[in-house]
Amino acid sequence: MSTTNSAAGPTAPALLQGGGSASAESASSPVGGVRRWTITTTDGRKYSGPLGSWAEEDPSETGVPPGSLARRLEDLTLWAAFPGTSIAVQSKAFEDWETPVEHPVMRASLDCYPYEEDPARRVPLLNIELAPECAVIDLDPARLAAFLTAMRAQLDLLEQVAGKALVEAREEWERIREDRQPEPVAKLPCVQGR
């Protein structure tokens, strides 16, 4: 059976119920310039689908038990990673959350789930991990553009408003600390126990 019945791709259960024709194409031998992945079951059946040029790994497998095929297809993910910027962060995601840890923030992955139940997730989407255990997921081009616009506005606010407020607050704090006279500490009478 082929996994390329439609542009979006069939669901794994539909595939296993006979939706398509057998494909013997190998991921290493592109058809018409398109790379393909192939999963071969122990009984010799082959299931194949397109593998985008951007995908970093080929999910091809051989020797898959027929009973495990539906699960393999449901879990199939084509992906590419984009590194984040490492900075010291504190997070309750870490065992010792009070100690800053160097961690990449704003790292992203381009992911495609060809057999996802939701058809909207069967096409490439961008997922961005803002910080540990905090992500913005399933961004299509329009949602990515809106996210980037919001982030640019937030960076402007941090730089032009919050950053300026930080500098002014520190300057004021230095002035008021220097002007403050030490206050005498009142001595309380010592009360002896009875």
Coordinates of C-alpha atoms in Angstrom, one line a residue:
M1 CA 0.0 0.0 0.0
S2 CA 1.2 3.5 -0.7
T3 CA 1.1 6.3 1.8
T4 CA 0.8 8.9 -0.9
N5 CA -2.9 8.6 -1.7
S6 CA -3.5 12.4 -1.3
A7 CA -1.5 15.5 -0.7
A8 CA -2.3 15.4 3.0
G9 CA -1.9 11.6 3.3
P10 CA -4.3 9.1 4.7
T11 CA -4.6 8.2 8.4
A12 CA -2.7 5.1 9.5
P13 CA -5.9 3.1 10.0
A14 CA -7.2 4.0 6.6
L15 CA -3.9 3.0 5.1
L16 CA -4.1 -0.4 6.8
Q17 CA -7.6 -1.0 5.6
G18 CA -6.5 -1.1 2.0
G19 CA -6.5 2.6 0.9
G20 CA -3.8 2.5 -1.8
S21 CA -1.4 0.3 -3.8
A22 CA 1.8 -1.3 -2.9
S23 CA 5.0 0.7 -3.4
A24 CA 8.5 -0.8 -3.5
E25 CA 10.3 2.5 -3.8
S26 CA 13.3 3.0 -1.5
A27 CA 14.1 6.2 0.3
S28 CA 17.6 6.0 -1.2
S29 CA 16.3 5.9 -4.7
P30 CA 14.3 9.1 -5.4
V31 CA 11.4 8.8 -7.8
G32 CA 11.1 11.9 -10.1
G33 CA 13.6 13.7 -7.9
V34 CA 11.6 13.1 -4.7
R35 CA 13.2 11.2 -1.8
R36 CA 11.0 8.6 -0.2
W37 CA 10.9 6.8 3.1
T38 CA 10.0 3.1 3.2
I39 CA 8.8 0.9 6.0
T40 CA 9.0 -2.9 5.2
T41 CA 7.1 -5.4 7.4
T42 CA 8.4 -8.9 8.2
D43 CA 5.8 -10.3 5.8
G44 CA 7.4 -8.4 2.9
R45 CA 4.9 -5.5 2.5
K46 CA 6.3 -2.1 1.8
Y47 CA 4.8 1.3 2.8
S48 CA 6.3 4.4 1.3
G49 CA 5.8 8.1 1.4
P50 CA 7.6 11.3 0.3
L51 CA 10.6 12.6 2.4
G52 CA 11.1 16.3 2.1
S53 CA 14.6 17.5 1.1
W54 CA 14.6 19.4 4.5
A55 CA 14.1 16.3 6.6
E56 CA 17.2 15.6 8.7
E57 CA 16.5 11.9 9.2
D58 CA 15.0 9.1 7.1
P59 CA 12.5 7.1 9.1
S60 CA 12.8 4.1 6.9
E61 CA 12.7 0.7 8.7
T62 CA 12.7 -2.9 7.8
G63 CA 11.6 -5.9 9.8
V64 CA 8.6 -4.2 11.3
P65 CA 6.0 -6.7 12.7
P66 CA 2.7 -6.2 10.8
G67 CA 0.9 -5.6 14.2
S68 CA 3.2 -2.7 14.9
L69 CA 2.8 -0.9 11.6
A70 CA -0.2 1.3 12.5
R71 CA 1.6 2.6 15.5
R72 CA 4.8 3.2 13.5
L73 CA 2.9 5.3 11.0
E74 CA 1.0 7.2 13.6
D75 CA 4.3 8.1 15.3
L76 CA 6.1 9.0 12.0
T77 CA 7.6 12.4 12.1
L78 CA 9.7 14.2 9.4
W79 CA 11.7 17.0 11.0
A80 CA 14.6 19.5 10.9
A81 CA 16.0 21.3 13.9
F82 CA 17.1 25.0 14.2
P83 CA 19.4 25.8 17.2
G84 CA 18.5 28.2 19.9
T85 CA 20.7 30.7 21.8
S86 CA 22.2 29.4 25.0
I87 CA 21.7 31.7 28.0
A88 CA 21.5 31.1 31.8
V89 CA 17.9 30.4 32.7
Q90 CA 16.1 29.3 35.8
S91 CA 13.2 26.9 35.4
K92 CA 11.1 24.6 37.5
A93 CA 11.6 22.1 34.7
F94 CA 15.1 21.6 36.2
E95 CA 15.7 19.6 39.4
D96 CA 17.5 22.6 41.0
W97 CA 15.4 25.4 39.7
E98 CA 17.0 28.1 41.8
T99 CA 20.4 27.6 40.1
P100 CA 20.7 29.2 36.6
V101 CA 21.6 26.6 33.9
E102 CA 22.9 27.3 30.3
H103 CA 20.0 26.3 28.1
P104 CA 19.1 27.0 24.5
V105 CA 16.1 29.3 24.2
M106 CA 14.0 30.0 21.1
R107 CA 15.1 26.8 19.4
A108 CA 12.8 25.6 16.7
S109 CA 11.9 22.5 14.8
L110 CA 10.2 22.0 11.4
D111 CA 7.9 19.0 11.9
C112 CA 5.5 17.1 9.7
Y113 CA 3.3 14.3 10.9
P114 CA 1.9 12.5 7.7
Y115 CA -0.5 10.3 9.6
E116 CA -1.7 12.7 12.3
E117 CA -5.4 12.5 13.0
D118 CA -5.8 16.3 12.5
P119 CA -5.2 17.0 8.7
A120 CA -3.8 20.4 9.5
R121 CA -0.8 18.7 11.1
R122 CA 0.0 16.6 8.1
V123 CA 1.9 19.4 6.5
P124 CA 5.2 21.0 7.7
L125 CA 4.7 23.3 10.7
L126 CA 7.2 25.1 12.9
N127 CA 7.4 24.5 16.7
I128 CA 9.4 27.0 18.8
E129 CA 10.6 26.1 22.4
L130 CA 10.7 29.5 24.1
A131 CA 12.3 28.1 27.2
P132 CA 12.3 24.8 29.1
E133 CA 8.9 23.3 29.0
C134 CA 7.4 26.3 27.3
A135 CA 6.7 26.2 23.5
V136 CA 4.6 27.7 20.8
I137 CA 3.6 24.9 18.4
D138 CA 2.0 24.2 15.1
L139 CA 2.9 27.5 13.4
D140 CA 2.0 27.8 9.8
P141 CA 3.4 30.7 7.8
A142 CA 0.7 33.2 8.9
R143 CA 0.9 32.2 12.5
L144 CA 4.7 32.4 12.4
A145 CA 4.5 36.0 10.9
A146 CA 2.1 37.0 13.7
F147 CA 4.4 35.4 16.3
L148 CA 7.5 37.2 14.9
T149 CA 5.6 40.6 14.9
A150 CA 4.6 40.1 18.5
M151 CA 8.2 39.1 19.5
R152 CA 9.7 42.2 17.7
A153 CA 7.2 44.4 19.5
Q154 CA 8.1 42.8 22.8
L155 CA 11.8 43.2 22.2
D156 CA 11.2 46.9 21.4
L157 CA 9.3 47.3 24.7
L158 CA 12.1 45.5 26.6
E159 CA 14.8 47.6 25.0
Q160 CA 13.1 51.0 24.8
V161 CA 10.7 51.0 27.8
A162 CA 11.8 48.4 30.4
G163 CA 15.5 48.8 29.7
K164 CA 15.2 52.6 30.1
A165 CA 13.2 52.1 33.3
L166 CA 16.0 49.8 34.6
V167 CA 18.7 52.3 34.0
E168 CA 16.7 55.2 35.6
A169 CA 15.7 53.1 38.6
R170 CA 19.3 52.1 39.3
E171 CA 20.4 55.7 39.0
E172 CA 17.7 56.8 41.4
W173 CA 18.5 54.0 43.7
E174 CA 22.1 55.0 44.0
R175 CA 21.0 58.6 44.8
I176 CA 18.5 57.6 47.5
R177 CA 20.9 55.1 49.1
E178 CA 23.6 57.8 49.3
D179 CA 21.2 60.4 50.7
R180 CA 19.8 58.2 53.4
Q181 CA 21.1 58.8 56.9
P182 CA 21.6 55.7 59.1
E183 CA 18.8 55.6 61.6
P184 CA 19.7 54.8 65.2
V185 CA 18.5 51.5 66.4
A186 CA 16.3 51.9 69.5
K187 CA 17.4 49.7 72.4
L188 CA 14.7 47.7 73.9
P189 CA 14.8 47.0 77.6
C190 CA 16.1 43.6 78.5
V191 CA 13.4 41.5 80.2
Q192 CA 14.7 38.8 82.4
G193 CA 12.7 35.6 82.7
R194 CA 10.8 35.1 86.0

